mmCIF file of C-alpha atoms and ligand atoms in Angstrom:
data_model
loop_
_atom_site.group_PDB
_atom_site.id
_atom_site.type_symbol
_atom_site.label_atom_id
_atom_site.label_comp_id
_atom_site.label_asym_id
_atom_site.label_seq_id
_atom_site.Cartn_x
_atom_site.Cartn_y
_atom_site.Cartn_z
ATOM 1 C CA MET A 1 0.000 0.000 0.000
ATOM 2 C CA THR A 2 1.431 3.387 -0.983
ATOM 3 C CA THR A 3 0.895 6.392 1.240
ATOM 4 C CA ARG A 4 0.963 9.808 -0.296
ATOM 5 C CA GLU A 5 0.474 13.322 0.835
ATOM 6 C CA ILE A 6 -3.065 14.612 0.554
ATOM 7 C CA SER A 7 -3.252 18.389 0.279
ATOM 8 C CA GLY A 8 -5.993 21.003 0.194
ATOM 9 C CA GLN A 9 -5.768 20.854 -3.583
ATOM 10 C CA THR A 10 -5.873 17.109 -4.042
ATOM 11 C CA ARG A 11 -8.280 16.114 -6.791
ATOM 12 C CA LEU A 12 -10.321 13.010 -6.278
ATOM 13 C CA CYS A 13 -11.113 10.262 -8.786
ATOM 14 C CA GLY A 14 -12.509 6.809 -8.186
ATOM 15 C CA VAL A 15 -14.730 3.954 -9.212
ATOM 16 C CA ILE A 16 -18.376 3.391 -8.357
ATOM 17 C CA GLY A 17 -19.824 -0.103 -8.514
ATOM 18 C CA ASP A 18 -20.963 -3.080 -6.505
ATOM 19 C CA PRO A 19 -18.924 -5.128 -5.806
ATOM 20 C CA VAL A 20 -15.715 -3.055 -5.977
ATOM 21 C CA GLU A 21 -13.656 -4.788 -3.300
ATOM 22 C CA HIS A 22 -11.413 -6.538 -5.820
ATOM 23 C CA THR A 23 -10.873 -3.700 -8.256
ATOM 24 C CA VAL A 24 -7.277 -3.147 -9.365
ATOM 25 C CA SER A 25 -8.018 0.375 -10.654
ATOM 26 C CA PRO A 26 -6.836 2.170 -7.466
ATOM 27 C CA ALA A 27 -3.413 0.486 -7.700
ATOM 28 C CA MET A 28 -3.141 1.336 -11.391
ATOM 29 C CA HIS A 29 -4.263 4.978 -11.185
ATOM 30 C CA ASN A 30 -2.547 5.948 -7.930
ATOM 31 C CA ALA A 31 0.779 4.652 -9.249
ATOM 32 C CA ALA A 32 0.227 6.677 -12.432
ATOM 33 C CA PHE A 33 -0.634 9.872 -10.499
ATOM 34 C CA LYS A 34 2.421 9.416 -8.336
ATOM 35 C CA SER A 35 4.789 8.798 -11.217
ATOM 36 C CA LEU A 36 3.648 11.999 -12.958
ATOM 37 C CA GLY A 37 3.831 13.918 -9.670
ATOM 38 C CA ILE A 38 0.259 15.187 -9.872
ATOM 39 C CA ASP A 39 -1.931 15.889 -6.876
ATOM 40 C CA TYR A 40 -4.679 13.333 -7.525
ATOM 41 C CA VAL A 41 -5.910 10.346 -5.585
ATOM 42 C CA TYR A 42 -8.133 7.421 -6.657
ATOM 43 C CA VAL A 43 -10.408 5.448 -4.349
ATOM 44 C CA SER A 44 -13.180 2.887 -4.729
ATOM 45 C CA PHE A 45 -16.764 3.561 -3.670
ATOM 46 C CA LYS A 46 -19.201 0.744 -3.144
ATOM 47 C CA VAL A 47 -22.471 2.184 -4.447
ATOM 48 C CA ARG A 48 -25.584 0.041 -4.338
ATOM 49 C CA LYS A 49 -28.065 0.044 -7.214
ATOM 50 C CA ASN A 50 -30.618 2.217 -5.397
ATOM 51 C CA ASP A 51 -28.020 4.759 -4.313
ATOM 52 C CA LEU A 52 -26.682 5.596 -7.779
ATOM 53 C CA ALA A 53 -28.534 8.909 -8.253
ATOM 54 C CA SER A 54 -27.513 10.270 -4.864
ATOM 55 C CA ALA A 55 -23.940 9.088 -5.404
ATOM 56 C CA VAL A 56 -23.684 10.959 -8.727
ATOM 57 C CA GLU A 57 -25.190 14.108 -7.191
ATOM 58 C CA GLY A 58 -22.982 13.790 -4.113
ATOM 59 C CA ALA A 59 -19.879 13.361 -6.243
ATOM 60 C CA ARG A 60 -20.801 16.535 -8.124
ATOM 61 C CA ALA A 61 -21.317 18.429 -4.873
ATOM 62 C CA LEU A 62 -17.947 17.204 -3.583
ATOM 63 C CA ASN A 63 -16.289 18.365 -6.817
ATOM 64 C CA ILE A 64 -14.928 14.916 -7.563
ATOM 65 C CA ARG A 65 -13.011 15.134 -10.846
ATOM 66 C CA GLY A 66 -13.956 11.854 -12.414
ATOM 67 C CA LEU A 67 -15.178 8.322 -11.883
ATOM 68 C CA ASN A 68 -15.037 4.926 -13.460
ATOM 69 C CA VAL A 69 -18.461 3.364 -13.572
ATOM 70 C CA THR A 70 -18.733 -0.378 -13.319
ATOM 71 C CA LEU A 71 -21.359 -3.068 -12.779
ATOM 72 C CA PRO A 72 -24.250 -2.672 -12.148
ATOM 73 C CA HIS A 73 -24.375 1.034 -13.083
ATOM 74 C CA LYS A 74 -23.047 1.297 -16.653
ATOM 75 C CA VAL A 75 -26.480 1.701 -18.246
ATOM 76 C CA GLU A 76 -28.510 3.193 -15.394
ATOM 77 C CA ILE A 77 -26.141 6.145 -15.041
ATOM 78 C CA ILE A 78 -26.963 7.538 -18.492
ATOM 79 C CA PRO A 79 -30.102 9.566 -17.620
ATOM 80 C CA LEU A 80 -28.252 11.047 -14.619
ATOM 81 C CA LEU A 81 -25.579 12.707 -16.770
ATOM 82 C CA ASP A 82 -25.543 16.198 -18.308
ATOM 83 C CA GLU A 83 -23.819 15.199 -21.514
ATOM 84 C CA LEU A 84 -23.044 11.989 -23.335
ATOM 85 C CA ASP A 85 -20.287 11.228 -25.805
ATOM 86 C CA PRO A 86 -21.837 10.052 -29.138
ATOM 87 C CA LEU A 87 -20.065 6.661 -29.034
ATOM 88 C CA ALA A 88 -21.263 6.003 -25.464
ATOM 89 C CA GLU A 89 -24.760 6.971 -26.574
ATOM 90 C CA LYS A 90 -24.671 4.479 -29.446
ATOM 91 C CA ILE A 91 -23.330 1.734 -27.213
ATOM 92 C CA GLY A 92 -25.846 2.569 -24.497
ATOM 93 C CA ALA A 93 -23.293 2.183 -21.698
ATOM 94 C CA VAL A 94 -20.885 4.483 -19.856
ATOM 95 C CA ASN A 95 -17.746 3.435 -17.988
ATOM 96 C CA VAL A 96 -16.116 6.827 -17.383
ATOM 97 C CA ILE A 97 -17.546 10.146 -16.241
ATOM 98 C CA VAL A 98 -15.775 13.491 -16.107
ATOM 99 C CA ASN A 99 -16.840 16.483 -14.018
ATOM 100 C CA ASP A 100 -16.379 19.633 -16.074
ATOM 101 C CA GLU A 101 -17.241 22.663 -13.966
ATOM 102 C CA GLY A 102 -20.121 20.845 -12.306
ATOM 103 C CA LEU A 103 -21.393 19.060 -15.405
ATOM 104 C CA TRP A 104 -21.036 15.288 -15.720
ATOM 105 C CA LYS A 105 -20.067 14.005 -19.151
ATOM 106 C CA GLY A 106 -20.152 10.273 -19.861
ATOM 107 C CA TYR A 107 -17.831 8.256 -22.100
ATOM 108 C CA ASN A 108 -17.214 4.652 -22.999
ATOM 109 C CA THR A 109 -13.507 3.813 -23.040
ATOM 110 C CA ASP A 110 -14.167 0.037 -23.150
ATOM 111 C CA ALA A 111 -14.644 0.266 -26.909
ATOM 112 C CA ASP A 112 -11.472 2.229 -27.696
ATOM 113 C CA GLY A 113 -9.584 0.396 -24.950
ATOM 114 C CA PHE A 114 -10.348 -2.872 -26.681
ATOM 115 C CA LEU A 115 -9.216 -1.575 -30.079
ATOM 116 C CA GLN A 116 -6.013 -0.123 -28.619
ATOM 117 C CA ALA A 117 -5.236 -3.381 -26.818
ATOM 118 C CA MET A 118 -5.506 -5.198 -30.163
ATOM 119 C CA LEU A 119 -3.570 -2.566 -32.086
ATOM 120 C CA GLU A 120 -0.616 -2.630 -29.703
ATOM 121 C CA GLN A 121 -0.252 -6.315 -30.590
ATOM 122 C CA GLY A 122 -0.453 -5.464 -34.272
ATOM 123 C CA ILE A 123 -3.962 -6.932 -34.638
ATOM 124 C CA GLU A 124 -6.306 -4.998 -36.895
ATOM 125 C CA ALA A 125 -10.004 -5.672 -37.316
ATOM 126 C CA GLU A 126 -10.229 -4.242 -40.835
ATOM 127 C CA GLY A 127 -11.726 -6.745 -43.256
ATOM 128 C CA LYS A 128 -11.701 -9.573 -40.691
ATOM 129 C CA LYS A 129 -14.264 -12.240 -39.865
ATOM 130 C CA ILE A 130 -14.928 -11.955 -36.131
ATOM 131 C CA THR A 131 -16.802 -14.141 -33.644
ATOM 132 C CA ILE A 132 -17.930 -12.546 -30.382
ATOM 133 C CA LEU A 133 -19.127 -14.558 -27.414
ATOM 134 C CA GLY A 134 -21.574 -12.787 -25.111
ATOM 135 C CA ALA A 135 -24.103 -10.009 -25.583
ATOM 136 C CA GLY A 136 -23.871 -8.068 -22.302
ATOM 137 C CA GLY A 137 -22.473 -4.586 -21.653
ATOM 138 C CA ALA A 138 -18.886 -5.408 -22.587
ATOM 139 C CA SER A 139 -19.983 -7.134 -25.764
ATOM 140 C CA ARG A 140 -22.047 -4.097 -26.779
ATOM 141 C CA ALA A 141 -19.003 -1.809 -26.501
ATOM 142 C CA ILE A 142 -16.707 -4.219 -28.333
ATOM 143 C CA SER A 143 -19.236 -5.133 -31.016
ATOM 144 C CA PHE A 144 -19.863 -1.468 -31.841
ATOM 145 C CA ALA A 145 -16.118 -0.800 -31.922
ATOM 146 C CA LEU A 146 -15.537 -3.720 -34.291
ATOM 147 C CA ALA A 147 -18.634 -3.318 -36.450
ATOM 148 C CA GLY A 148 -17.289 -0.160 -38.095
ATOM 149 C CA ARG A 149 -14.131 -1.996 -39.119
ATOM 150 C CA CYS A 150 -14.549 -5.710 -39.661
ATOM 151 C CA ALA A 151 -16.143 -7.472 -42.634
ATOM 152 C CA ASP A 152 -18.229 -10.061 -40.822
ATOM 153 C CA LEU A 153 -19.473 -10.325 -37.246
ATOM 154 C CA THR A 154 -21.144 -13.300 -35.528
ATOM 155 C CA ILE A 155 -22.446 -12.875 -31.992
ATOM 156 C CA LEU A 156 -23.089 -16.009 -29.945
ATOM 157 C CA ASN A 157 -24.809 -15.845 -26.590
ATOM 158 C CA ARG A 158 -26.303 -18.259 -24.063
ATOM 159 C CA THR A 159 -29.509 -16.235 -24.331
ATOM 160 C CA LEU A 160 -30.170 -15.944 -28.042
ATOM 161 C CA ALA A 161 -32.630 -13.045 -27.670
ATOM 162 C CA SER A 162 -30.007 -10.565 -26.408
ATOM 163 C CA ALA A 163 -27.596 -11.523 -29.197
ATOM 164 C CA ALA A 164 -30.397 -10.976 -31.716
ATOM 165 C CA VAL A 165 -31.225 -7.525 -30.299
ATOM 166 C CA LEU A 166 -27.562 -6.496 -30.430
ATOM 167 C CA ALA A 167 -27.135 -7.832 -33.986
ATOM 168 C CA CYS A 168 -30.217 -5.911 -35.055
ATOM 169 C CA GLU A 169 -28.906 -2.642 -33.582
ATOM 170 C CA ILE A 170 -25.569 -3.172 -35.270
ATOM 171 C CA SER A 171 -27.093 -3.800 -38.657
ATOM 172 C CA LYS A 172 -29.056 -0.546 -38.302
ATOM 173 C CA ASN A 173 -25.849 1.410 -37.662
ATOM 174 C CA PHE A 174 -23.232 -0.341 -39.801
ATOM 175 C CA ALA A 175 -22.927 -1.952 -43.229
ATOM 176 C CA VAL A 176 -21.253 -5.062 -41.780
ATOM 177 C CA ALA A 177 -22.656 -8.603 -42.200
ATOM 178 C CA VAL A 178 -23.892 -9.604 -38.736
ATOM 179 C CA ALA A 179 -25.469 -12.795 -37.368
ATOM 180 C CA ALA A 180 -26.763 -13.900 -33.955
ATOM 181 C CA LEU A 181 -26.591 -17.497 -32.738
ATOM 182 C CA GLU A 182 -27.109 -19.399 -29.526
ATOM 183 C CA LEU A 183 -23.830 -20.271 -27.808
ATOM 184 C CA ASP A 184 -23.439 -24.032 -28.297
ATOM 185 C CA ARG A 185 -20.874 -26.363 -29.847
ATOM 186 C CA LYS A 186 -22.660 -26.758 -33.185
ATOM 187 C CA ASN A 187 -22.938 -23.009 -33.700
ATOM 188 C CA LEU A 188 -19.368 -22.461 -32.552
ATOM 189 C CA VAL A 189 -18.126 -24.868 -35.216
ATOM 190 C CA LYS A 190 -20.112 -22.913 -37.800
ATOM 191 C CA ALA A 191 -19.031 -19.485 -36.574
ATOM 192 C CA LEU A 192 -15.357 -20.368 -36.276
ATOM 193 C CA GLU A 193 -15.180 -21.658 -39.817
ATOM 194 C CA GLY A 194 -12.897 -19.177 -41.562
ATOM 195 C CA ALA A 195 -12.948 -16.809 -38.564
ATOM 196 C CA ASP A 196 -9.881 -14.634 -37.978
ATOM 197 C CA ILE A 197 -10.605 -13.385 -34.461
ATOM 198 C CA LEU A 198 -12.553 -14.813 -31.519
ATOM 199 C CA VAL A 199 -13.460 -12.506 -28.625
ATOM 200 C CA ASN A 200 -14.808 -13.815 -25.320
ATOM 201 C CA THR A 201 -16.863 -11.206 -23.456
ATOM 202 C CA THR A 202 -18.741 -13.686 -21.262
ATOM 203 C CA SER A 203 -17.691 -14.186 -17.671
ATOM 204 C CA MET A 204 -16.887 -17.859 -18.275
ATOM 205 C CA GLY A 205 -13.423 -18.663 -16.953
ATOM 206 C CA MET A 206 -13.402 -15.756 -14.518
ATOM 207 C CA ASN A 207 -12.212 -16.419 -10.986
ATOM 208 C CA PRO A 208 -13.496 -18.527 -9.177
ATOM 209 C CA ASP A 209 -14.968 -20.238 -12.279
ATOM 210 C CA VAL A 210 -11.429 -20.869 -13.613
ATOM 211 C CA ASP A 211 -12.086 -24.391 -14.938
ATOM 212 C CA SER A 212 -14.790 -23.359 -17.352
ATOM 213 C CA THR A 213 -14.275 -22.143 -20.898
ATOM 214 C CA PRO A 214 -16.746 -20.980 -23.539
ATOM 215 C CA VAL A 215 -14.976 -22.857 -26.386
ATOM 216 C CA ALA A 216 -13.635 -26.408 -26.309
ATOM 217 C CA GLY A 217 -9.903 -26.437 -27.091
ATOM 218 C CA ASP A 218 -10.319 -28.765 -30.082
ATOM 219 C CA LEU A 219 -12.294 -26.078 -31.939
ATOM 220 C CA ILE A 220 -9.401 -23.628 -31.916
ATOM 221 C CA ARG A 221 -7.225 -23.506 -35.044
ATOM 222 C CA PRO A 222 -3.719 -22.027 -35.210
ATOM 223 C CA ARG A 223 -4.817 -19.275 -37.609
ATOM 224 C CA LEU A 224 -7.263 -17.841 -35.059
ATOM 225 C CA THR A 225 -6.482 -14.906 -32.781
ATOM 226 C CA VAL A 226 -8.191 -15.433 -29.423
ATOM 227 C CA VAL A 227 -8.963 -12.404 -27.259
ATOM 228 C CA ASP A 228 -10.357 -12.876 -23.755
ATOM 229 C CA ILE A 229 -11.584 -9.841 -21.850
ATOM 230 C CA VAL A 230 -11.548 -11.786 -18.594
ATOM 231 C CA TYR A 231 -8.407 -10.630 -16.752
ATOM 232 C CA ASN A 232 -8.679 -12.586 -13.525
ATOM 233 C CA PRO A 233 -6.886 -14.946 -14.010
ATOM 234 C CA VAL A 234 -4.655 -13.273 -16.601
ATOM 235 C CA LYS A 235 -4.289 -16.607 -18.414
ATOM 236 C CA THR A 236 -7.782 -18.080 -18.566
ATOM 237 C CA ARG A 237 -8.424 -21.671 -19.553
ATOM 238 C CA LEU A 238 -9.560 -20.362 -22.956
ATOM 239 C CA LEU A 239 -6.239 -18.582 -23.504
ATOM 240 C CA ALA A 240 -4.191 -21.522 -22.231
ATOM 241 C CA GLU A 241 -5.950 -23.899 -24.617
ATOM 242 C CA ALA A 242 -5.706 -21.438 -27.493
ATOM 243 C CA GLU A 243 -1.985 -21.119 -26.872
ATOM 244 C CA LYS A 244 -1.668 -24.895 -26.864
ATOM 245 C CA ALA A 245 -3.525 -25.056 -30.175
ATOM 246 C CA GLY A 246 -0.962 -22.673 -31.656
ATOM 247 C CA ALA A 247 -3.317 -19.678 -31.835
ATOM 248 C CA ARG A 248 -2.304 -16.139 -31.045
ATOM 249 C CA THR A 249 -3.731 -14.845 -27.758
ATOM 250 C CA VAL A 250 -4.496 -11.476 -26.176
ATOM 251 C CA SER A 251 -5.269 -11.297 -22.454
ATOM 252 C CA GLY A 252 -7.941 -9.147 -20.828
ATOM 253 C CA LEU A 253 -5.263 -7.358 -18.855
ATOM 254 C CA ASN A 254 -4.423 -5.369 -21.997
ATOM 255 C CA MET A 255 -7.954 -4.038 -22.366
ATOM 256 C CA LEU A 256 -8.215 -3.349 -18.637
ATOM 257 C CA VAL A 257 -5.094 -1.208 -18.783
ATOM 258 C CA TRP A 258 -6.095 0.617 -21.953
ATOM 259 C CA GLN A 259 -9.617 1.522 -20.759
ATOM 260 C CA GLY A 260 -7.981 2.833 -17.578
ATOM 261 C CA ALA A 261 -5.325 4.746 -19.491
ATOM 262 C CA LEU A 262 -7.957 6.433 -21.660
ATOM 263 C CA ALA A 263 -9.933 7.399 -18.541
ATOM 264 C CA PHE A 264 -6.767 8.773 -16.928
ATOM 265 C CA GLU A 265 -6.214 10.961 -19.975
ATOM 266 C CA LYS A 266 -9.740 12.370 -19.748
ATOM 267 C CA TRP A 267 -9.424 13.275 -16.054
ATOM 268 C CA THR A 268 -5.907 14.711 -16.120
ATOM 269 C CA GLY A 269 -5.368 15.819 -19.719
ATOM 270 C CA LEU A 270 -1.999 14.056 -19.489
ATOM 271 C CA ARG A 271 -0.483 11.163 -21.371
ATOM 272 C CA PRO A 272 -0.895 8.048 -19.211
ATOM 273 C CA PRO A 273 2.217 6.073 -18.197
ATOM 274 C CA LEU A 274 0.951 2.909 -19.848
ATOM 275 C CA GLU A 275 3.734 0.486 -18.977
ATOM 276 C CA LEU A 276 3.656 1.474 -15.316
ATOM 277 C CA MET A 277 -0.134 1.061 -15.242
ATOM 278 C CA ARG A 278 0.211 -2.387 -16.809
ATOM 279 C CA ARG A 279 2.798 -3.432 -14.235
ATOM 280 C CA GLU A 280 0.719 -2.165 -11.325
ATOM 281 C CA ALA A 281 -2.494 -3.779 -12.571
ATOM 282 C CA ALA A 282 -0.681 -7.104 -13.008
ATOM 283 C CA ARG A 283 0.834 -6.798 -9.555
ATOM 284 C CA ALA A 284 -2.516 -6.023 -7.927
ATOM 285 C CA LEU A 285 -4.126 -8.945 -9.768
ATOM 286 C CA LYS A 286 -1.441 -11.309 -8.557
ATOM 287 C CA LYS A 287 -2.144 -10.217 -5.004
ATOM 288 C CA HIS A 288 -5.828 -11.102 -5.447
ATOM 289 C CA GLU A 289 -4.946 -14.461 -6.964
ATOM 290 C CA LYS A 290 -3.044 -15.427 -3.801
HETATM 291 P P1 ATR B 301 -20.488 -7.443 -18.923
HETATM 292 O O1 ATR B 301 -20.709 -5.975 -18.669
HETATM 293 O O2 ATR B 301 -19.178 -7.948 -18.367
HETATM 294 O O3 ATR B 301 -20.672 -7.785 -20.351
HETATM 295 P P2 ATR B 301 -23.059 -8.624 -18.399
HETATM 296 O O4 ATR B 301 -23.718 -7.474 -19.081
HETATM 297 O O5 ATR B 301 -23.641 -9.149 -17.129
HETATM 298 O O6 ATR B 301 -21.548 -8.242 -18.049
HETATM 299 O O7 ATR B 301 -22.928 -9.820 -19.464
HETATM 300 C C1 ATR B 301 -22.434 -11.062 -19.156
HETATM 301 C C2 ATR B 301 -22.365 -11.931 -20.410
HETATM 302 O O8 ATR B 301 -21.794 -13.201 -20.056
HETATM 303 C C3 ATR B 301 -23.724 -12.249 -21.022
HETATM 304 O O9 ATR B 301 -23.582 -12.390 -22.420
HETATM 305 C C4 ATR B 301 -24.053 -13.599 -20.378
HETATM 306 O O10 ATR B 301 -24.966 -14.387 -21.116
HETATM 307 P P3 ATR B 301 -26.577 -14.231 -20.915
HETATM 308 O O11 ATR B 301 -26.989 -13.029 -21.717
HETATM 309 O O12 ATR B 301 -27.151 -15.495 -21.420
HETATM 310 O O13 ATR B 301 -26.798 -14.045 -19.430
HETATM 311 C C5 ATR B 301 -22.705 -14.249 -20.375
HETATM 312 N N1 ATR B 301 -22.573 -15.318 -19.383
HETATM 313 C C6 ATR B 301 -22.448 -15.197 -18.046
HETATM 314 N N2 ATR B 301 -22.317 -16.405 -17.453
HETATM 315 C C7 ATR B 301 -22.351 -17.327 -18.458
HETATM 316 C C8 ATR B 301 -22.278 -18.764 -18.523
HETATM 317 N N3 ATR B 301 -22.127 -19.493 -17.420
HETATM 318 N N4 ATR B 301 -22.371 -19.348 -19.736
HETATM 319 C C9 ATR B 301 -22.514 -18.622 -20.854
HETATM 320 N N5 ATR B 301 -22.607 -17.281 -20.868
HETATM 321 C C10 ATR B 301 -22.527 -16.645 -19.695
#
């Protein structure tokens, strides 16, 4: 635990959600503030569903500079904001808010964070055939980010209806070919045929559910790039099996760090120390794994 001097000018940032006990964002952001020598501090606030409106108003009154917004508030916060970034509006979910002179503006850095995490590994979505697993909040952000770039998108979800709704919204907004299927082995075989990139946005494989995986290892071909947005554990069963199959893999830690780095930039106006944030997030995750 780092201790730092809090002054009369310290600016406050944080995360609101429930649960927030295991968040690694404080470790990541506080290390970044410290390394740039800026008078900011980041804390986590456990905010229950029914308390969201008073929390947002209270944070405004306390002149809090900015907040990450996590489950279960990413959608419900929208009507409480003064302004909404067009991408966040399209996605229908907000994960970062910024207090500009008393006005809350909402953004979604999950979408760009995902694209940046891919780009830094030299993976581009342009012209690719992509399979996305899951149709929840994270999938919405990632699907919208990819839909403007890739050639073909298939969304598979345990509950077919939510995949169908998402596919329908995407086809209204983008020219991409998009399909919705139920998440089962038969449909996975079909979707992965000729696919370039597979993205898991479901919570399967997330601690403590570490033995489960959304895709059986024998379905993964070496030509596939497998991206998991689950970051706890950093190497999920899906990624371990993909690696074994000779596929390229991208861990959720990369997206976690990038969405945080983009939020940091919005609150401070400064270039985030990305490598430091990555190290700190990994270190904090390791602590939780113990
Ligand atoms: P997030 O913001 O992380 O996307 P979410 O909105 O709660 O969280 O979405 C979770 C996603 O994981 C959903 O697509 C969910 O499928 P359903 O729509 O059928 O609920 C998926 N998911 C969660 N647990 C799952 C499981 N055991 N098997 C398959 N899919 C699962």
